[in-house]
Coordinates of C-alpha atoms (C1' of nucleotides) in Angstrom, one line a residue:
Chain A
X27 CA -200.0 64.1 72.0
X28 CA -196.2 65.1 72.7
X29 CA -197.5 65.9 76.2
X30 CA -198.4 62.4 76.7
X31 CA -194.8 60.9 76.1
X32 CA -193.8 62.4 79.3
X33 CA -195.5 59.1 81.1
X34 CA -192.1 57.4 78.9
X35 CA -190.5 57.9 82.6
X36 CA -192.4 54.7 83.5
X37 CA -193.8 56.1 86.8
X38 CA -197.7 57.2 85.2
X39 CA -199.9 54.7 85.1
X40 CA -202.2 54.5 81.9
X41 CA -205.0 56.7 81.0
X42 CA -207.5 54.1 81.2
X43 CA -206.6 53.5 84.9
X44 CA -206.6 57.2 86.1
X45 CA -210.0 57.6 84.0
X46 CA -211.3 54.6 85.8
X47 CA -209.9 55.8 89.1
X48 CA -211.9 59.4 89.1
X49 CA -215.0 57.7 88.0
X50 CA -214.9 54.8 90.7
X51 CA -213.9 57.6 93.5
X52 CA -216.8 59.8 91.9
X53 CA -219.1 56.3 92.8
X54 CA -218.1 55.8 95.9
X55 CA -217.9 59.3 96.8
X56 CA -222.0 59.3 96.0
X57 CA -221.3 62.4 93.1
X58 CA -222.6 59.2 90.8
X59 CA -224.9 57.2 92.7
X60 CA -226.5 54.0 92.3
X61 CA -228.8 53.8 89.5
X62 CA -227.2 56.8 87.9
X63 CA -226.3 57.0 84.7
X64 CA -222.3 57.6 84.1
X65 CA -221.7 60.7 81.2
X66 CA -222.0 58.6 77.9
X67 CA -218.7 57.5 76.1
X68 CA -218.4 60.8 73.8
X69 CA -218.8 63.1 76.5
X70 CA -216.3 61.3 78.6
X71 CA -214.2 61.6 75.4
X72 CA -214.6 65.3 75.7
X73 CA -214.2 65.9 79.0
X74 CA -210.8 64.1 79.7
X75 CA -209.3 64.4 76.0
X76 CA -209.1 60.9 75.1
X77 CA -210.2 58.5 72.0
X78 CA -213.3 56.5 72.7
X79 CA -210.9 53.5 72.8
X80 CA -209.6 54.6 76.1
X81 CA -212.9 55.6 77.7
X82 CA -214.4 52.2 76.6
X83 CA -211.1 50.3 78.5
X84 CA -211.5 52.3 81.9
X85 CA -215.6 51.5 81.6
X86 CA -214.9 48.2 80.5
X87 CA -212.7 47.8 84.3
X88 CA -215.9 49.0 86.4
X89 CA -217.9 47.0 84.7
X90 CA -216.0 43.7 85.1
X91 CA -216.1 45.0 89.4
X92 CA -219.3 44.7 89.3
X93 CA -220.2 48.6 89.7
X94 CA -221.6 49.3 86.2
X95 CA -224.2 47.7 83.8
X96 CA -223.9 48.9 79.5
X97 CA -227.3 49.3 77.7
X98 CA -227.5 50.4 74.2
X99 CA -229.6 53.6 74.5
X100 CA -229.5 54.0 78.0
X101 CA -226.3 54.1 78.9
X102 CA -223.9 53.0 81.3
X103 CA -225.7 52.9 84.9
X104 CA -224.5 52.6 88.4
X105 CA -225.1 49.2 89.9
X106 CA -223.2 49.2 93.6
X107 CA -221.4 52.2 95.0
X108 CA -218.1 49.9 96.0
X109 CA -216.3 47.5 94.4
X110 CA -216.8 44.9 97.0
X111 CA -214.8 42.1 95.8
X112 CA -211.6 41.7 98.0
X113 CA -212.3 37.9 98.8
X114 CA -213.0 35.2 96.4
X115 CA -214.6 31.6 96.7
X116 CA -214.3 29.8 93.1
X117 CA -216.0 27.1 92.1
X118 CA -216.1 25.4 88.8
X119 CA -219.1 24.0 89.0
X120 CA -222.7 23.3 90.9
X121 CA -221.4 20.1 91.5
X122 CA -218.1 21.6 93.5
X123 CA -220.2 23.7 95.4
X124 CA -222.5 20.8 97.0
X125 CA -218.8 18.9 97.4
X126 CA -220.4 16.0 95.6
X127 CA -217.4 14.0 93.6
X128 CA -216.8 11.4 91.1
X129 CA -217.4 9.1 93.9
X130 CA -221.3 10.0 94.8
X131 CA -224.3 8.6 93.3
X132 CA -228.0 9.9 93.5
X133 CA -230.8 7.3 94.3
X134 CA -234.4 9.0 93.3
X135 CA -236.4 8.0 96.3
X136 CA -239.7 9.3 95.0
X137 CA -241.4 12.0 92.7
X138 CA -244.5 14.2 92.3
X139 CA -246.4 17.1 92.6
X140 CA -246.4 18.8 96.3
X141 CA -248.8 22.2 97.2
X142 CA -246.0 24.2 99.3
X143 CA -246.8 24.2 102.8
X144 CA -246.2 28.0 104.8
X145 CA -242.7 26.1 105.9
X146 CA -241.5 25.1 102.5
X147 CA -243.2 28.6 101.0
X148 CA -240.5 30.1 103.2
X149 CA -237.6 28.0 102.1
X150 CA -238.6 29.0 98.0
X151 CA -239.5 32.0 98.8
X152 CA -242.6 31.5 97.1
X153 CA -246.7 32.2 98.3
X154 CA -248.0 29.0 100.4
X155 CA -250.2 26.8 98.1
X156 CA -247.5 27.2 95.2
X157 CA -248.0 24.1 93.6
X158 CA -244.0 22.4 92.5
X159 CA -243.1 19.3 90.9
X160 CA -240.8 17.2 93.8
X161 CA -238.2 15.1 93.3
X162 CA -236.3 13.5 96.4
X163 CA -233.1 11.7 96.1
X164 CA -230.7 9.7 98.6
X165 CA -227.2 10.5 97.7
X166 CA -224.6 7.6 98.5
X167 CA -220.9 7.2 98.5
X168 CA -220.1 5.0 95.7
X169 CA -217.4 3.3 97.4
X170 CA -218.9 2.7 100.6
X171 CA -222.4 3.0 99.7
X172 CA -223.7 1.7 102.9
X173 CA -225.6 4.8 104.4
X174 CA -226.8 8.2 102.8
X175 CA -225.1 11.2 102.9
X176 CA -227.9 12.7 102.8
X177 CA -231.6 13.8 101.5
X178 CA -232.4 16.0 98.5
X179 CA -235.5 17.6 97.6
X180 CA -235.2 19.7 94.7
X181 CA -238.1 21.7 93.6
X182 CA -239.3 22.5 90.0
X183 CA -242.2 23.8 87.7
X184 CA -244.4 21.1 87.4
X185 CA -244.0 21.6 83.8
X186 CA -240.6 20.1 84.1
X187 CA -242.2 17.3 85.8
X188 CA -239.9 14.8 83.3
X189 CA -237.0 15.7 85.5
X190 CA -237.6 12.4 87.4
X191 CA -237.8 10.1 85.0
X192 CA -234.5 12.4 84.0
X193 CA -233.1 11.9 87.5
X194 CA -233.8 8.1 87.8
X195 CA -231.8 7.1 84.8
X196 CA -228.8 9.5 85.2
X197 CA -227.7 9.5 88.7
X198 CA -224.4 11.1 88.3
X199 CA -225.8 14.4 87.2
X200 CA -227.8 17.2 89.1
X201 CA -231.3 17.8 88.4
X202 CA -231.1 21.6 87.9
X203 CA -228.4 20.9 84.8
X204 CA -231.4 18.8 83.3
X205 CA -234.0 21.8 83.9
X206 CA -231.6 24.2 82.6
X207 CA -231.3 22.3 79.4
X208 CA -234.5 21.6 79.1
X209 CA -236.0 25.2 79.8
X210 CA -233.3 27.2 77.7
X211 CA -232.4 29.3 81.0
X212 CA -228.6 29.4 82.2
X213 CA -228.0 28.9 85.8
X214 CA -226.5 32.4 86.6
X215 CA -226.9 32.7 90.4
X216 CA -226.8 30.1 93.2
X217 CA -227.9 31.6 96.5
X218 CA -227.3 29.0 99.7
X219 CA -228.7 29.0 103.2
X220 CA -227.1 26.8 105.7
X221 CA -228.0 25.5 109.1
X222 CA -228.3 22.5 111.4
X223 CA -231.0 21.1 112.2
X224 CA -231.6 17.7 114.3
X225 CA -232.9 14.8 112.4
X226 CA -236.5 13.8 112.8
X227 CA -238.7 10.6 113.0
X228 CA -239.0 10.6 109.6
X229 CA -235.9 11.4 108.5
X230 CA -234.1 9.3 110.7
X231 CA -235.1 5.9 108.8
X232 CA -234.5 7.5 105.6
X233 CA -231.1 8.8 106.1
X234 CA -230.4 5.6 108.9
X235 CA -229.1 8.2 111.2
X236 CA -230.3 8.9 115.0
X237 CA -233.3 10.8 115.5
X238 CA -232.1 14.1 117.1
X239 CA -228.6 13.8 115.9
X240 CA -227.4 16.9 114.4
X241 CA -227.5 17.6 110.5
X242 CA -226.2 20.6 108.4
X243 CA -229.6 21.8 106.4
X244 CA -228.8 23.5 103.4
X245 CA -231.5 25.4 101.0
X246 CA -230.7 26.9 97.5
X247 CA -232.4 28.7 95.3
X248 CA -230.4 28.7 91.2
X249 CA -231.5 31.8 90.0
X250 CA -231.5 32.6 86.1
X251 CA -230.2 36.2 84.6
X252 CA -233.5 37.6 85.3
X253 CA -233.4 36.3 89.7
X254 CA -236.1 34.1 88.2
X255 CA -236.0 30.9 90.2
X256 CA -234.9 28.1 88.2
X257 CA -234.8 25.2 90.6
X258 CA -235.5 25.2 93.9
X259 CA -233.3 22.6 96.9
X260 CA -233.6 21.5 100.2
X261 CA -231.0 19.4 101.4
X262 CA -230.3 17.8 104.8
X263 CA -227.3 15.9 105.3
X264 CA -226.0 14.0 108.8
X265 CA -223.2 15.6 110.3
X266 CA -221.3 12.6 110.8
X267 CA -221.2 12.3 107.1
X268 CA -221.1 15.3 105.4
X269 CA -219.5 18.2 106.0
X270 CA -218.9 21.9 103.9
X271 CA -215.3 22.6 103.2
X272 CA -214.3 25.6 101.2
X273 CA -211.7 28.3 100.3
X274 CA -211.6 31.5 99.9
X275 CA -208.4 33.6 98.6
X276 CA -207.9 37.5 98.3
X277 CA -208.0 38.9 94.9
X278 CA -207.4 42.5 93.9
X279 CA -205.0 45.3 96.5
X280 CA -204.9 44.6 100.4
Chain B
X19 CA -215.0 43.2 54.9
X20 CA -218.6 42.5 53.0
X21 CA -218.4 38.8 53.8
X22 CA -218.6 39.8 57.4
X23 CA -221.8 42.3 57.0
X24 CA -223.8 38.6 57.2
X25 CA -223.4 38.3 61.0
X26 CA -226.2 41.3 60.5
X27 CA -228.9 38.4 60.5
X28 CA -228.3 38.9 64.4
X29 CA -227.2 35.2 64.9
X30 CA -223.4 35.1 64.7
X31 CA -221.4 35.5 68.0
X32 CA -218.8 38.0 67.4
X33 CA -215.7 37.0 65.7
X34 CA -213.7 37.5 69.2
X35 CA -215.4 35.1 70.7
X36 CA -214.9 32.1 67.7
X37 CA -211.5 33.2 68.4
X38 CA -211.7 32.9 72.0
X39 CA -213.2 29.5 71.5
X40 CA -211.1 28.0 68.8
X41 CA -208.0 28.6 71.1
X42 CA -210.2 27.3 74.5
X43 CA -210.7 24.2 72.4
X44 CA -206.9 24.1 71.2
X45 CA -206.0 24.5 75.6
X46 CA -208.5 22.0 76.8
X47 CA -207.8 19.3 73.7
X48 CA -203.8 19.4 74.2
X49 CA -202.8 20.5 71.3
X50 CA -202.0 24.1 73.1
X51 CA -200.7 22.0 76.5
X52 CA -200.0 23.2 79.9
X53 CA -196.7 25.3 79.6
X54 CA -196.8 26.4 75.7
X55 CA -196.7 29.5 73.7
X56 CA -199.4 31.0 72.2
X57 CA -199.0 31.9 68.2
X58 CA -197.9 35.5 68.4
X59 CA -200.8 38.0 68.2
X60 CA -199.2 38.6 64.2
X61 CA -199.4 35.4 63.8
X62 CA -203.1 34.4 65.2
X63 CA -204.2 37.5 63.1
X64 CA -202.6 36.1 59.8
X65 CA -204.2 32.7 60.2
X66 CA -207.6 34.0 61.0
X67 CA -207.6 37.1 59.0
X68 CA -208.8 39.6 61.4
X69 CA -207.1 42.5 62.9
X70 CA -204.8 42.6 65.9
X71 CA -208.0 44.5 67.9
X72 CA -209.7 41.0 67.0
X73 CA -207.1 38.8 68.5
X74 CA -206.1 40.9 71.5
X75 CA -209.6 40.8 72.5
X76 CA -210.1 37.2 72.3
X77 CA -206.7 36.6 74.1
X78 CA -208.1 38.9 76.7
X79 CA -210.7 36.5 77.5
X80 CA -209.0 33.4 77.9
X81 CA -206.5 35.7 80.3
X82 CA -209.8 36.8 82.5
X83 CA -210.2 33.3 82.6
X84 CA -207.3 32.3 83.5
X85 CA -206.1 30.0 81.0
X86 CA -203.2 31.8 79.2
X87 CA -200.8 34.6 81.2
X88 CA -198.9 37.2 78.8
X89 CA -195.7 38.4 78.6
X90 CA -194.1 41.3 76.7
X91 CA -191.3 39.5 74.1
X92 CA -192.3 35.9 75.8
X93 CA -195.7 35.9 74.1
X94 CA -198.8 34.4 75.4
X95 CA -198.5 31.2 77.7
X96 CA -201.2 28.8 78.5
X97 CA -201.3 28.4 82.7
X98 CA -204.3 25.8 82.8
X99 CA -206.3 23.8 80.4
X100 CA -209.7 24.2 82.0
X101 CA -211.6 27.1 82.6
X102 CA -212.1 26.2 86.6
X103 CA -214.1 29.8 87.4
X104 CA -217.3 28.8 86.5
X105 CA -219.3 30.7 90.0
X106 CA -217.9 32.4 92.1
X107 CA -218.7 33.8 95.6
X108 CA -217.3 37.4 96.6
X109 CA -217.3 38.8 99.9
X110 CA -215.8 42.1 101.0
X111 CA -213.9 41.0 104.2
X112 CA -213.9 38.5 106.8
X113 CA -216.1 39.9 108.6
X114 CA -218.4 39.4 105.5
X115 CA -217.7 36.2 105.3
X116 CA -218.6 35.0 109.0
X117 CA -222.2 37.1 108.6
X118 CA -221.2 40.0 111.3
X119 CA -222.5 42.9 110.5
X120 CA -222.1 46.7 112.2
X121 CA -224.8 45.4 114.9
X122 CA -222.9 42.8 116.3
X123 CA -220.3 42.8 119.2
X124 CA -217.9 40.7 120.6
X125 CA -217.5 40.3 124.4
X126 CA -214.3 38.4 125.5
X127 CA -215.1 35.5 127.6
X128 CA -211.3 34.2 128.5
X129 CA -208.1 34.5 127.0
X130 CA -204.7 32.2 128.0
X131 CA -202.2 29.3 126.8
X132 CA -203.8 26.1 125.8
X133 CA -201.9 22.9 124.5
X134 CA -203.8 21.2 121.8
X135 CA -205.6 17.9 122.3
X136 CA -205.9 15.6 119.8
X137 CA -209.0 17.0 118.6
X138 CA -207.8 20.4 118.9
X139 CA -204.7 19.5 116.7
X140 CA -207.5 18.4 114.0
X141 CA -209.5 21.4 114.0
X142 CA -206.3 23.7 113.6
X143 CA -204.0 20.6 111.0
X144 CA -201.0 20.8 113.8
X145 CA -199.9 18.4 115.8
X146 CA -201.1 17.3 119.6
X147 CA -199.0 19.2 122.4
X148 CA -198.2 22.6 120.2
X149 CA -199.0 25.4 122.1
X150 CA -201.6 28.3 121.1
X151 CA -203.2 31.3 122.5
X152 CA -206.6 31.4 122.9
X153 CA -208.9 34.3 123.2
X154 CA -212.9 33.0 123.7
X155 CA -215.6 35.3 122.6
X156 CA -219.2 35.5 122.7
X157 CA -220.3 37.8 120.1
X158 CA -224.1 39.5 120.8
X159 CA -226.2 41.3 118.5
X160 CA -226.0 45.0 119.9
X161 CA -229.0 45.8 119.6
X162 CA -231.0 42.9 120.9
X163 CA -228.2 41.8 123.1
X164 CA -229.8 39.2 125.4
X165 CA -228.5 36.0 124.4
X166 CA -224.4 35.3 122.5
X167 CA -225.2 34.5 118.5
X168 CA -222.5 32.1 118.9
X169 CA -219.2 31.6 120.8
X170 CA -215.6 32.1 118.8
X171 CA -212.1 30.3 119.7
X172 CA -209.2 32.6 118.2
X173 CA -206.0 30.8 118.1
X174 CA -202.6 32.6 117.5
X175 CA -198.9 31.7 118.0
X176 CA -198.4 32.3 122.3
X177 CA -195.8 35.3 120.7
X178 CA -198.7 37.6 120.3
X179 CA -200.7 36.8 123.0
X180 CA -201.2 40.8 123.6
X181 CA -204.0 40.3 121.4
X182 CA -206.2 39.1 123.9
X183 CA -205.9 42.8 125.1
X184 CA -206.4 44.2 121.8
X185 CA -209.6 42.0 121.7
X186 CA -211.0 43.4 124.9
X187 CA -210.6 47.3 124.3
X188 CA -212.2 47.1 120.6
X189 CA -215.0 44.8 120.3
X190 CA -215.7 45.8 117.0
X191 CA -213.1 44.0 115.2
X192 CA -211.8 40.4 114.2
X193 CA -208.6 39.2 115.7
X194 CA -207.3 37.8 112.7
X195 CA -206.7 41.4 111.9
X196 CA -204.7 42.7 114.7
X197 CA -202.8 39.4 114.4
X198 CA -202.5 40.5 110.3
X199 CA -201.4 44.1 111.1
X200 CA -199.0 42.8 113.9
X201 CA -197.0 40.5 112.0
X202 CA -197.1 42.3 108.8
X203 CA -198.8 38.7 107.5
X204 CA -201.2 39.2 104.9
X205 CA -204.4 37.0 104.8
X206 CA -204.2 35.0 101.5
X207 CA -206.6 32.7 101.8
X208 CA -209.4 31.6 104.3
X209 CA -210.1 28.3 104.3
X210 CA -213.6 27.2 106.5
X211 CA -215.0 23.7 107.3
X212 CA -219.1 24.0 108.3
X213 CA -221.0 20.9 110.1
X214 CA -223.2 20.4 112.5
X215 CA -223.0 20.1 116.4
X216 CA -225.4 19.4 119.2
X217 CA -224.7 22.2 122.1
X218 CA -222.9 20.1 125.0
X219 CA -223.7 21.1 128.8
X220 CA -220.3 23.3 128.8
X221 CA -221.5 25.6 125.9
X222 CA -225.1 25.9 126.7
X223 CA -224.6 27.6 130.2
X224 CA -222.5 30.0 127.8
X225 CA -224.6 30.0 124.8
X226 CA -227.4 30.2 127.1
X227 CA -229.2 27.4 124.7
X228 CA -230.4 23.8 125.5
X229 CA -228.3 21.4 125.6
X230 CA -228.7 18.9 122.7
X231 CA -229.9 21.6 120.4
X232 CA -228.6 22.1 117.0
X233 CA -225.4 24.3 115.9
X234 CA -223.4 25.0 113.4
X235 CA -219.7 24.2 113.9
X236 CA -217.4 26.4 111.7
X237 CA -213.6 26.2 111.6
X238 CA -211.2 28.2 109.8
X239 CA -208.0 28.5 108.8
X240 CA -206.4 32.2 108.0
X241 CA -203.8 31.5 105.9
X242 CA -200.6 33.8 104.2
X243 CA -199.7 34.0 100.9
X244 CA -197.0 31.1 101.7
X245 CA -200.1 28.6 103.3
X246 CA -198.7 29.2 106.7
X247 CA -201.8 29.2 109.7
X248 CA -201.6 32.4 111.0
X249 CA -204.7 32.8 112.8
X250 CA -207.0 29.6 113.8
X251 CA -210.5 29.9 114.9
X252 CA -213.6 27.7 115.7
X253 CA -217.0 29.2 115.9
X254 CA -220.1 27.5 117.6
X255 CA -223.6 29.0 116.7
X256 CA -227.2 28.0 117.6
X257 CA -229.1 26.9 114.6
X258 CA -231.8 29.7 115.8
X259 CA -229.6 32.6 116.3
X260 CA -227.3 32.3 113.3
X261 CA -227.5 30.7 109.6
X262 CA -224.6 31.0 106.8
X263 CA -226.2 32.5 103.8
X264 CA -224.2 33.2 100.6
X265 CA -224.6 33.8 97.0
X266 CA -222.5 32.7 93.9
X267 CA -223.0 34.0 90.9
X268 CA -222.0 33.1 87.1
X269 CA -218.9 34.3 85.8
X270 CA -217.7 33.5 82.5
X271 CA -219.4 31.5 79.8
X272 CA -221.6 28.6 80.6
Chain C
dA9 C1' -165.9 31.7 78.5
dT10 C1' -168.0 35.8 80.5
dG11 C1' -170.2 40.2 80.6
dC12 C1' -172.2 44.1 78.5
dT13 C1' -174.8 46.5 75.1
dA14 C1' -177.8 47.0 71.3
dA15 C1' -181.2 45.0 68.5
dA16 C1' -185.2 42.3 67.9
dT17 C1' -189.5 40.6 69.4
dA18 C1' -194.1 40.3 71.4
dT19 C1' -197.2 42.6 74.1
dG20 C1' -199.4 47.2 75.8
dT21 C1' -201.5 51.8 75.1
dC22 C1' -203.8 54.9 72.4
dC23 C1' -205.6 57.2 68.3
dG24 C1' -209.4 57.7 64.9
dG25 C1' -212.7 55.9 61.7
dA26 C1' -216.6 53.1 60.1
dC27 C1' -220.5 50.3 60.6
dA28 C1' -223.8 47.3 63.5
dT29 C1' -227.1 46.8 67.0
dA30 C1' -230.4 47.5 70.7
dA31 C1' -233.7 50.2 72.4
dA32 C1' -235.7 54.7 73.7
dA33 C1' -238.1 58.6 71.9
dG34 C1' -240.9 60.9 68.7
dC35 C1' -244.5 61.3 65.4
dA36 C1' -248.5 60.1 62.7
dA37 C1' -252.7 57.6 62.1
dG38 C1' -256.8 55.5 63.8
Chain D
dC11 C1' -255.5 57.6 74.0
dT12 C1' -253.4 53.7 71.7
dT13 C1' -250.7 51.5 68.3
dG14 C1' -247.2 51.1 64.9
dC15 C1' -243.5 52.9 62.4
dT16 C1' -239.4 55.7 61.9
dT17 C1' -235.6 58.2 63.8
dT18 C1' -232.3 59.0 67.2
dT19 C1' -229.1 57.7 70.6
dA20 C1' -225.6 55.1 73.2
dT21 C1' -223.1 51.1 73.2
dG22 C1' -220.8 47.0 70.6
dT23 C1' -217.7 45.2 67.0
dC24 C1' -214.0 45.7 64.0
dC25 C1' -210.5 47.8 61.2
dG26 C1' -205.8 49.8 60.7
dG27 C1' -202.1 52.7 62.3
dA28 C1' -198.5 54.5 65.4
dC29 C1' -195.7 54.5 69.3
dA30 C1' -194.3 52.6 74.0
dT31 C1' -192.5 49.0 76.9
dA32 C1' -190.5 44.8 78.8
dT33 C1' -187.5 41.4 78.0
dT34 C1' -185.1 37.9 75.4
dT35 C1' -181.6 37.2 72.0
dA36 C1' -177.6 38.1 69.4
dG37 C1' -173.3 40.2 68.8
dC38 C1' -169.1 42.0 70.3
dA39 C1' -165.3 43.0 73.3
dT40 C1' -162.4 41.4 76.9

DNA sequence: ATGCTAAATATGTCCGGACATAAAAGCAAG
DNA sequence: CTTGCTTTTATGTCCGGACATATTTAGCAT
């Protein structure tokens, strides 16, 4: 160990780092590719002369990138050959990310079950003829309260069809925090599609907006730990109402 | 250490994480508040009787988290009382995060001086009359190439209005980073606005798209680590040529 | 009162050991 | 060949010890 001491000069980093270092060059390098399996803890023990402890803090690093999985038995496995993570958009919640506030309120405008058309089948990504329970909601500013900000559908199992009795009588709260309560399954994914669209006939006396005005059309899809699709949304909001603002700041080295 | 063999029925969490969520209780309730010290590591070990491993590992977490920073001597101080990070949304690079990918090119359309008009001083928060450089690009998919994805507006301070030149003789890269490299400025922070536009008679001859159809309408804000604008740009895209997709994925406990 | 130095304090790194847990692999029986 | 049980394997939790490091605090000299 008295070889060690000599990083008391305060210029070595620790051993966990330069452990982590070699095996994230060896990833990105392709010498341990994706879906490979990393040398378990006691052989990397072995092979660089360090306690378990140490090993376990330099895996712990890739795994909290994102370029490592841990399974008992199996091992520690290669998930992404770069630690892609040099920008970061946070959000605290689903409700942050839809830039709903305090100050919106849902109306439920009607409920029940729908067979997916080939359009909609392409939106869920599910086979035409997928039969979902529909609920669609009007969302209003609470202050003003005058004209929607726009149309949600959200999309779930039909046996969740109780979500829109759910919906009616709590307003303030999204409908795919009542499905994840209800089904046990945590919301660990939300993936978003955005693009504008002009508003329809139809939509146009629903949303009181101009047909063939411009609208931001937004589709997600809140995806459990398995990519098993929770809830499905389609959103369309009027422009002149609604818009997306976010932020994005750099984490990690430049 | 028998007393603890009962967590073998496979329901108890881990004692780290009671720990964890005793003290994220303590933070959000106010009686840890906004500015406070931690109990030592010693001390949190005394009052819960578990090792220093124990507590270090729980106070890890709430650091990951951001709620406490630590300081050698100082102790352990609590930065925020909520967990805020609840999904987040990680993308390598700008380029990333405006959807170009290796296939895509950009073609400069015009570059000069413009003063802002009030609308233009809205987009880019300065005031009517300051001067900017502007460098317009259309930006075609290489390998389909016939019609522009979407038209860019790159606005820098007039001093490094050689970028316009930079812009021409390599297509392949974002302005925002000559501008970075130039100026030594590090992009901090990217804040982007999305909404929707109809395609006036001036941008569909260069969009080649028909007027009155849909568009997404994106303006952003490169920002340095100080919030200074160092690079403003707005992007116009035809709903049928480009969409924003993105994914945000759980981080933290639910 | 000011400045410098040494000591004290709280966190950081690392070791090694023991046991728990999840799950793959192996083996035996039908 | 399939099923069920047991063993083996790799990670996960936790203990306790030792030394290193950053930095604040206390003490002393001018």
């Amino acid at each position: 160990m008295s070889g060690h001491k000599s990083k008391a000069d305060g210029t070595a980093p620790p051993r966990h780092a330069d452990i982590a270092r070699d095996l994230r060059d060896a990833i990105a390098a392709g010498s341990l590719p994706v879906g490979s399996v990393l040398p378990t803890e006691l052989e990397l023990c072995a092979h660089y002369g360090v306690s378990r402890h140490t090993v376990r803090i330099a895996i712990a690093d890739l795994a909290d990138g994102g370029l490592v999985t841990r399974r008992k038995r199996l091992g520690t496995v290669v998930q992404a050959a770069q630690p892609t993570r040099s920008y970061r958009q946070t959000v605290a919640s689903v409700d942050d990310l839809v830039r709903y506030g305090a100050d919106h309120v849902r109306s439920v405008h009607r409920a029940g079950l729908v067979t997916a058309s080939p359009a909609l089948a392409k939106d869920l990504s599910c086979p035409a003829g997928t039969q979902w329970f529909r609920v669609s909601s009007l969302r209003y500013d609470r202050l003003t309260g005058d004209v929607p900000l726009g149309l949600t559908d959200v999309y779930v199992d039909p046996v969740h069809a109780e979500v829109g009795d759910l919906a009616r009588r709590s307003p303030d709260r999204l409908i795919s925090s009542f499905v994840a309560e209800r089904t046990g399954q945590r919301i660990a994914r939300i993936k978003q599609d955005v693009t504008a669209v002009l508003i329809d006939r139809r939509l146009s006396s629903l949303l009181i907006a101009e047909a063939g005005s411009p609208a931001l059309r937004i589709v997600r899809h809140y995806l459990d730990d398995s990519g098993a699709l929770i809830v499905g949304s389609v959103s369309v909001h009027p422009a002149s109402r609604f818009h997306m603002s976010s932020s994005l700041e750099r984490v990690g080295p430049g």
